[in-house]
PDB file of C-alpha atoms in Angstrom:
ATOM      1  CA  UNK A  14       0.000   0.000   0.000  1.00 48.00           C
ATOM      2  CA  UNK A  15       1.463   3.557  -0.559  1.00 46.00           C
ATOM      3  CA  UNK A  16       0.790   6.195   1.667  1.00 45.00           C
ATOM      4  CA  UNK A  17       2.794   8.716   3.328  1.00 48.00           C
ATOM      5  CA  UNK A  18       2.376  11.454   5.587  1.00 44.00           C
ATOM      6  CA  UNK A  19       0.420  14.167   4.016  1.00 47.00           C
ATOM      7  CA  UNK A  20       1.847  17.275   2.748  1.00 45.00           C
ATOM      8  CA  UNK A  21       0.140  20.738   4.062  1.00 43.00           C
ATOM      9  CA  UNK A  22       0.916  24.146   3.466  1.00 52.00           C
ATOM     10  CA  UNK A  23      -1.158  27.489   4.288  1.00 63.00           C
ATOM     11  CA  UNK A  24      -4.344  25.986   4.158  1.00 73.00           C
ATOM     12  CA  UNK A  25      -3.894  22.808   1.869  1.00 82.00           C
ATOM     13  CA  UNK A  26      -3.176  19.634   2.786  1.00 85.00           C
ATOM     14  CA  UNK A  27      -2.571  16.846  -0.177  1.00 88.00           C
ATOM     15  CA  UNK A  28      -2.047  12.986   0.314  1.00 89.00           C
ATOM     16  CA  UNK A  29      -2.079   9.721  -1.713  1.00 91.00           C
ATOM     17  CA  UNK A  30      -3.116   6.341  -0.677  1.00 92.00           C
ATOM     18  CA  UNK A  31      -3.849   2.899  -2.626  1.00 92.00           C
ATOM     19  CA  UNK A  32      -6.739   1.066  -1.484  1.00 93.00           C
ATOM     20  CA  UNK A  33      -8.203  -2.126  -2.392  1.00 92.00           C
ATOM     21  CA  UNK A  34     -11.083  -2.337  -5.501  1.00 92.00           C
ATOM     22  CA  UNK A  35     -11.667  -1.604  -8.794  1.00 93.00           C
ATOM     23  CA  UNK A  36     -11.742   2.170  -9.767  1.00 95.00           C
ATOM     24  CA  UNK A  37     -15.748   2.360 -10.160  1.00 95.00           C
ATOM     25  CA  UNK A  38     -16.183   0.516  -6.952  1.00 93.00           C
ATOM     26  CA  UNK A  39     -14.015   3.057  -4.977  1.00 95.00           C
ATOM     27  CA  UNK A  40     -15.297   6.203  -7.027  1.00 96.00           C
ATOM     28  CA  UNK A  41     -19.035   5.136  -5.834  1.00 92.00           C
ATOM     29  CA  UNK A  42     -18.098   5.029  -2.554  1.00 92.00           C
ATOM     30  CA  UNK A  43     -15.839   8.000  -1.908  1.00 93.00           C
ATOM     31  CA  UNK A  44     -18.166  10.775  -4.653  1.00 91.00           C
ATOM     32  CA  UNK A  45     -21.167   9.594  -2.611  1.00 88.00           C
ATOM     33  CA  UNK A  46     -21.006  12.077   0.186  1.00 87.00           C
ATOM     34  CA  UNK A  47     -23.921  10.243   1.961  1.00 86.00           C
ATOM     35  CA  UNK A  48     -21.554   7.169   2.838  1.00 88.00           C
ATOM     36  CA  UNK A  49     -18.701   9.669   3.618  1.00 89.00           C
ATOM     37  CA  UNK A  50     -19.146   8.419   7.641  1.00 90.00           C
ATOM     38  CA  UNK A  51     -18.096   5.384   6.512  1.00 89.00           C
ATOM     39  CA  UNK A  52     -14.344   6.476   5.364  1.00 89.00           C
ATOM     40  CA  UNK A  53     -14.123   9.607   6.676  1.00 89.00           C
ATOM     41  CA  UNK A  54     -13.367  10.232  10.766  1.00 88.00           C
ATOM     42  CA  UNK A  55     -14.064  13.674  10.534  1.00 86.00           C
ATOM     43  CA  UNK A  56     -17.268  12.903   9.394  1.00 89.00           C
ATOM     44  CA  UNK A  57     -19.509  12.102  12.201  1.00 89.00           C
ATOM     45  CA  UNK A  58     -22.918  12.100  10.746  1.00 86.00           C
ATOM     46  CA  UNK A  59     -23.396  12.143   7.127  1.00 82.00           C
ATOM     47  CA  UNK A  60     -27.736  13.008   6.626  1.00 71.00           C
ATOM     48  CA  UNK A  61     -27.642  12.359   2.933  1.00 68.00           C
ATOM     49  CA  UNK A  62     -28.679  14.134  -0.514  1.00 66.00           C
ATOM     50  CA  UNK A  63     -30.118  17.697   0.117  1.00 70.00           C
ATOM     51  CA  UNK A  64     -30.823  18.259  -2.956  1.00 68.00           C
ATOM     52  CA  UNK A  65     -29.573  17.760  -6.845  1.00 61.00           C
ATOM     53  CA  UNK A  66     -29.365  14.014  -8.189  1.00 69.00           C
ATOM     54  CA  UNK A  67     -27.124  11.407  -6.367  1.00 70.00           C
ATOM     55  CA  UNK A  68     -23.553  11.803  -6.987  1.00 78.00           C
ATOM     56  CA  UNK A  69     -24.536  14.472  -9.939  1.00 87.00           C
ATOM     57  CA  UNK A  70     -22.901  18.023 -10.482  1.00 91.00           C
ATOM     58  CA  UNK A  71     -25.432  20.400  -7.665  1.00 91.00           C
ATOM     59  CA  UNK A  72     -25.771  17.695  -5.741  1.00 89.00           C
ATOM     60  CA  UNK A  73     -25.815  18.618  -2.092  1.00 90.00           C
ATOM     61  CA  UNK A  74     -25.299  16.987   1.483  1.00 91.00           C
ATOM     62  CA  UNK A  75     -25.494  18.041   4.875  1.00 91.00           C
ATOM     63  CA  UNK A  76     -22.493  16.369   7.025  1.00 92.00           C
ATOM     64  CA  UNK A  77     -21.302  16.817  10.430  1.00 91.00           C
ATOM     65  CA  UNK A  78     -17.755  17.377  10.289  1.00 83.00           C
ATOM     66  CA  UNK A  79     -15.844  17.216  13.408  1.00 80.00           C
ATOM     67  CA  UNK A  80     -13.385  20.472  13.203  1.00 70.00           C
ATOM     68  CA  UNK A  81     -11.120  20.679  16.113  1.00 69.00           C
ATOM     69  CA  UNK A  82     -12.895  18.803  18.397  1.00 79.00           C
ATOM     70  CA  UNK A  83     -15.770  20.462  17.530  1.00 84.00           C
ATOM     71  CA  UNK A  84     -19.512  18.984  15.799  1.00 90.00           C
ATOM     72  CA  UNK A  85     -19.515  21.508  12.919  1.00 89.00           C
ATOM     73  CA  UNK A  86     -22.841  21.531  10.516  1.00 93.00           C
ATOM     74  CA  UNK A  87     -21.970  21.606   6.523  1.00 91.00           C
ATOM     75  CA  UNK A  88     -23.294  21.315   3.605  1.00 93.00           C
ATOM     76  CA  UNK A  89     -21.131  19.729   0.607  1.00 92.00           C
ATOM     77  CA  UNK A  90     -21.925  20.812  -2.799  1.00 94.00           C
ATOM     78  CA  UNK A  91     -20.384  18.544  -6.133  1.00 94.00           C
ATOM     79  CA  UNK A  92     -19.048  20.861  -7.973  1.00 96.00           C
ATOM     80  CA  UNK A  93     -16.989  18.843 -10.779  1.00 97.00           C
ATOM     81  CA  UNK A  94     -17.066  15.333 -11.432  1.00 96.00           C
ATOM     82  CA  UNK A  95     -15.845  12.722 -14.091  1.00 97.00           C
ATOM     83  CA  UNK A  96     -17.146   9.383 -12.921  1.00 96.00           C
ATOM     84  CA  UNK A  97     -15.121   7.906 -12.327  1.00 96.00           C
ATOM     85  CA  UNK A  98     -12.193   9.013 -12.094  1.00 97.00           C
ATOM     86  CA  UNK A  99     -12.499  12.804 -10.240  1.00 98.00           C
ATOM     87  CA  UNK A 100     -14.622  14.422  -8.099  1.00 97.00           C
ATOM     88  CA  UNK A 101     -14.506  18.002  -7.080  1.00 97.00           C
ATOM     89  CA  UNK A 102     -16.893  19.535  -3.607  1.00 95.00           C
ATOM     90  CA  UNK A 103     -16.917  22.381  -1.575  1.00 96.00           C
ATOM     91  CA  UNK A 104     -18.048  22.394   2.143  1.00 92.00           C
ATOM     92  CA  UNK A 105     -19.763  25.261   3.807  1.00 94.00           C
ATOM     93  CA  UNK A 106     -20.140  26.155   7.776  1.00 91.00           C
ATOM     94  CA  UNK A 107     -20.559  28.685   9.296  1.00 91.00           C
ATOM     95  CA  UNK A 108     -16.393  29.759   9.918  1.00 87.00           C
ATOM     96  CA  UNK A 109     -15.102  28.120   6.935  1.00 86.00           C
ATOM     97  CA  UNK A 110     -14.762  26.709   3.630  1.00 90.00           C
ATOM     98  CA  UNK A 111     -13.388  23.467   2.673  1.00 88.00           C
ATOM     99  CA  UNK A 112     -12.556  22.523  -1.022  1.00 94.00           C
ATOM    100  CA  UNK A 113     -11.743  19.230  -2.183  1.00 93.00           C
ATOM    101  CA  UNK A 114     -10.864  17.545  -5.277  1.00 96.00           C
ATOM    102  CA  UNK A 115     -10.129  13.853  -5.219  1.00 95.00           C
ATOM    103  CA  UNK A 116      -8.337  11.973  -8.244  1.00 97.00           C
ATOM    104  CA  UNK A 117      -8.867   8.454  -9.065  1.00 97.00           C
ATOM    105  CA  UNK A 118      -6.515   6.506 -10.334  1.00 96.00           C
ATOM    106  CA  UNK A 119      -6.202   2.992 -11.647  1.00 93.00           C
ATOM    107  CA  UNK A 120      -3.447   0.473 -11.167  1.00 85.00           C
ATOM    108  CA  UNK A 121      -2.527  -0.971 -14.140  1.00 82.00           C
ATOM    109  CA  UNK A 122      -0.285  -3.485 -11.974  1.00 85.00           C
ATOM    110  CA  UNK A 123      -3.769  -4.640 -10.229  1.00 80.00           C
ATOM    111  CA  UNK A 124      -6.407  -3.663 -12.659  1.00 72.00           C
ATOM    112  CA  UNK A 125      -8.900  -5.303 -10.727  1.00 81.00           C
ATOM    113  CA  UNK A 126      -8.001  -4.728  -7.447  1.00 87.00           C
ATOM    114  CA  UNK A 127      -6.273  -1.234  -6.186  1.00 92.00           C
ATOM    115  CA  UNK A 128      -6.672   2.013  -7.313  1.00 94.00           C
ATOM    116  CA  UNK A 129      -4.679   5.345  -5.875  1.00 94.00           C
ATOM    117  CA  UNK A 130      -6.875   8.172  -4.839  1.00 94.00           C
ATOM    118  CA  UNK A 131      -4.871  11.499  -4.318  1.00 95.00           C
ATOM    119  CA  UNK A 132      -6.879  14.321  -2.558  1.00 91.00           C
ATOM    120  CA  UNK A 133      -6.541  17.840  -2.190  1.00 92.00           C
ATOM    121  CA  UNK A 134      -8.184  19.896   0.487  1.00 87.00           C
ATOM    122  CA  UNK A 135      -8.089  23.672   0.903  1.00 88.00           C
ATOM    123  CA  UNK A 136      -9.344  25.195   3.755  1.00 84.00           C
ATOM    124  CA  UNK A 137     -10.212  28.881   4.437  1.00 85.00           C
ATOM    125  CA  UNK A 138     -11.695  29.999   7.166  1.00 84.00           C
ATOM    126  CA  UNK A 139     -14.075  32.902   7.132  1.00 87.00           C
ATOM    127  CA  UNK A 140     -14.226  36.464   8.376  1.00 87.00           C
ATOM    128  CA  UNK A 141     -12.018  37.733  11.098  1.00 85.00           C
ATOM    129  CA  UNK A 142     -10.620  34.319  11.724  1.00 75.00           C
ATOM    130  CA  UNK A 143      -8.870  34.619   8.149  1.00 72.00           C
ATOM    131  CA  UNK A 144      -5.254  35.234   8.803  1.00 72.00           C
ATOM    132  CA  UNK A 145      -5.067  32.468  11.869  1.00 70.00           C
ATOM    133  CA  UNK A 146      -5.177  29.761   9.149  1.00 69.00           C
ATOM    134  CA  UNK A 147      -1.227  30.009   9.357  1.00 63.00           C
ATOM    135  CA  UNK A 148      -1.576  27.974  12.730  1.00 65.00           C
ATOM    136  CA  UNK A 149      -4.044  25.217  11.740  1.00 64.00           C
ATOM    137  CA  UNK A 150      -1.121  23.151   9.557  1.00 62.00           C
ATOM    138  CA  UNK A 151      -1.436  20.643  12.616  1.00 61.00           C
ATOM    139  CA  UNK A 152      -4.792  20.099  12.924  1.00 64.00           C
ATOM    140  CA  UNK A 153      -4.653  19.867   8.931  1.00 63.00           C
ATOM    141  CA  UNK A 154      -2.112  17.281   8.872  1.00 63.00           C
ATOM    142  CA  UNK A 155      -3.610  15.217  11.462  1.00 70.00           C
ATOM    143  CA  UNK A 156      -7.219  15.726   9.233  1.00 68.00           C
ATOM    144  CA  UNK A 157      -5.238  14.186   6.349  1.00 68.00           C
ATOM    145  CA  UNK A 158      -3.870  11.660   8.069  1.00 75.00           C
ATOM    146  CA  UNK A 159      -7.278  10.785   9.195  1.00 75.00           C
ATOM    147  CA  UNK A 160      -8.639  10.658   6.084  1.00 78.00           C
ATOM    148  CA  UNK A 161      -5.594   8.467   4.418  1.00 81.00           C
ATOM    149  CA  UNK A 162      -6.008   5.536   7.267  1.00 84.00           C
ATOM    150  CA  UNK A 163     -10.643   5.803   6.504  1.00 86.00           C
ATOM    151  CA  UNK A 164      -9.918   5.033   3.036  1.00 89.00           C
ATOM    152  CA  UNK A 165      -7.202   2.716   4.035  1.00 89.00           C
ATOM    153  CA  UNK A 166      -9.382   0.874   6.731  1.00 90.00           C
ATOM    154  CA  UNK A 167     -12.742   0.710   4.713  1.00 91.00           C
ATOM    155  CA  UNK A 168     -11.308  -0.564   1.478  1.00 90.00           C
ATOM    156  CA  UNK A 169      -9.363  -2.785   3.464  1.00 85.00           C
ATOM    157  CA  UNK A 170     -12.349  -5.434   3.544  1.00 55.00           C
ATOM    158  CA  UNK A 171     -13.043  -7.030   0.535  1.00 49.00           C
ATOM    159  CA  UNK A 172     -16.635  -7.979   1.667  1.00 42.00           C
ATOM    160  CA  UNK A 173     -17.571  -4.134   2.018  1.00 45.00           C
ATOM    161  CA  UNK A 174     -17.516  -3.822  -2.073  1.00 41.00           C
ATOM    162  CA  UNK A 175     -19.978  -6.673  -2.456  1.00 38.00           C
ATOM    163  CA  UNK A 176     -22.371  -3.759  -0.747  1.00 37.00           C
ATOM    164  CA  UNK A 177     -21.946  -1.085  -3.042  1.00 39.00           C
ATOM    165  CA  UNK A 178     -22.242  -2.807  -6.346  1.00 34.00           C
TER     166      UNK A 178
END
């Protein structure tokens, strides 16, 4: 499995990380923000489609992300997508924005059975709390790293893709 610890910078944090399945079983899984509880630990609740068709560009979803410690309400709006191999959301709450664009990618070693997803997050935060992003590149990291070991740990068990075909 590759993975590594994620790179972050003002705002951004970017990892990779191979997980077991084919590419269309993985996209369905990760661009379906309703099952993003399931992968995700900063994702505590994930309440489903808003509005907009399933996993369709305007599609929206109302999450509770956990942000520093913290239950935080969003809503998650697809923005981009090329099923299936990208995927591209932003997150609203009420002190931030969160950007995301994950790439899907193949391995033509294991055709049939890994494919690399590399994400990239940006985070801003909103209003007067602007300018303290500069001291979240911890709590980014660790959100990254949290991230890598979900996808990691749910694609780890090939009976979970029987489930989503």
């Amino acid at each position: 499995m590759y993975t590594k610890v994620p790179r972050t910078s003002m705002g951004v944090v970017e990892d990779t990380v191979d997980v077991r399945g084919r590419i269309d079983q993985v996209f369905s899984v990760v661009a379906n923000f309703a099952l993003a509880e399931c992968w995700d630990p900063s994702v505590k609740k994930s309440a489903g489609r808003v509005t907009g068709q399933p996993m369709g560009v305007g599609a929206k979803y109302d999450l509770m992300y956990v942000y520093r410690g913290k239950p935080t309400p969003m809503t998650f709006e697809i923005m981009r997508l090329d099923p299936p191999n990208f995927i591209e959301v932003v997150g609203e709450a009420e002190t931030f924005r969160l950007s995301e664009s994950i790439r899907f990618i193949q391995q033509p070693d294991h055709p049939d059975t890994m494919t690399r997803i590399k994400f990239k997050a940006h985070l801003a935060l909103k209003g007067w709390r602007r300018p303290f992003i500069a001291f979240l590149s911890g709590t980014l990291d660790e959100t990254g790293r949290a991230m890598s070991s979900g996808l990691e740990n749910y694609f780890a068990i090939g009976d979970k893709m029987s489930r989503i075909r």
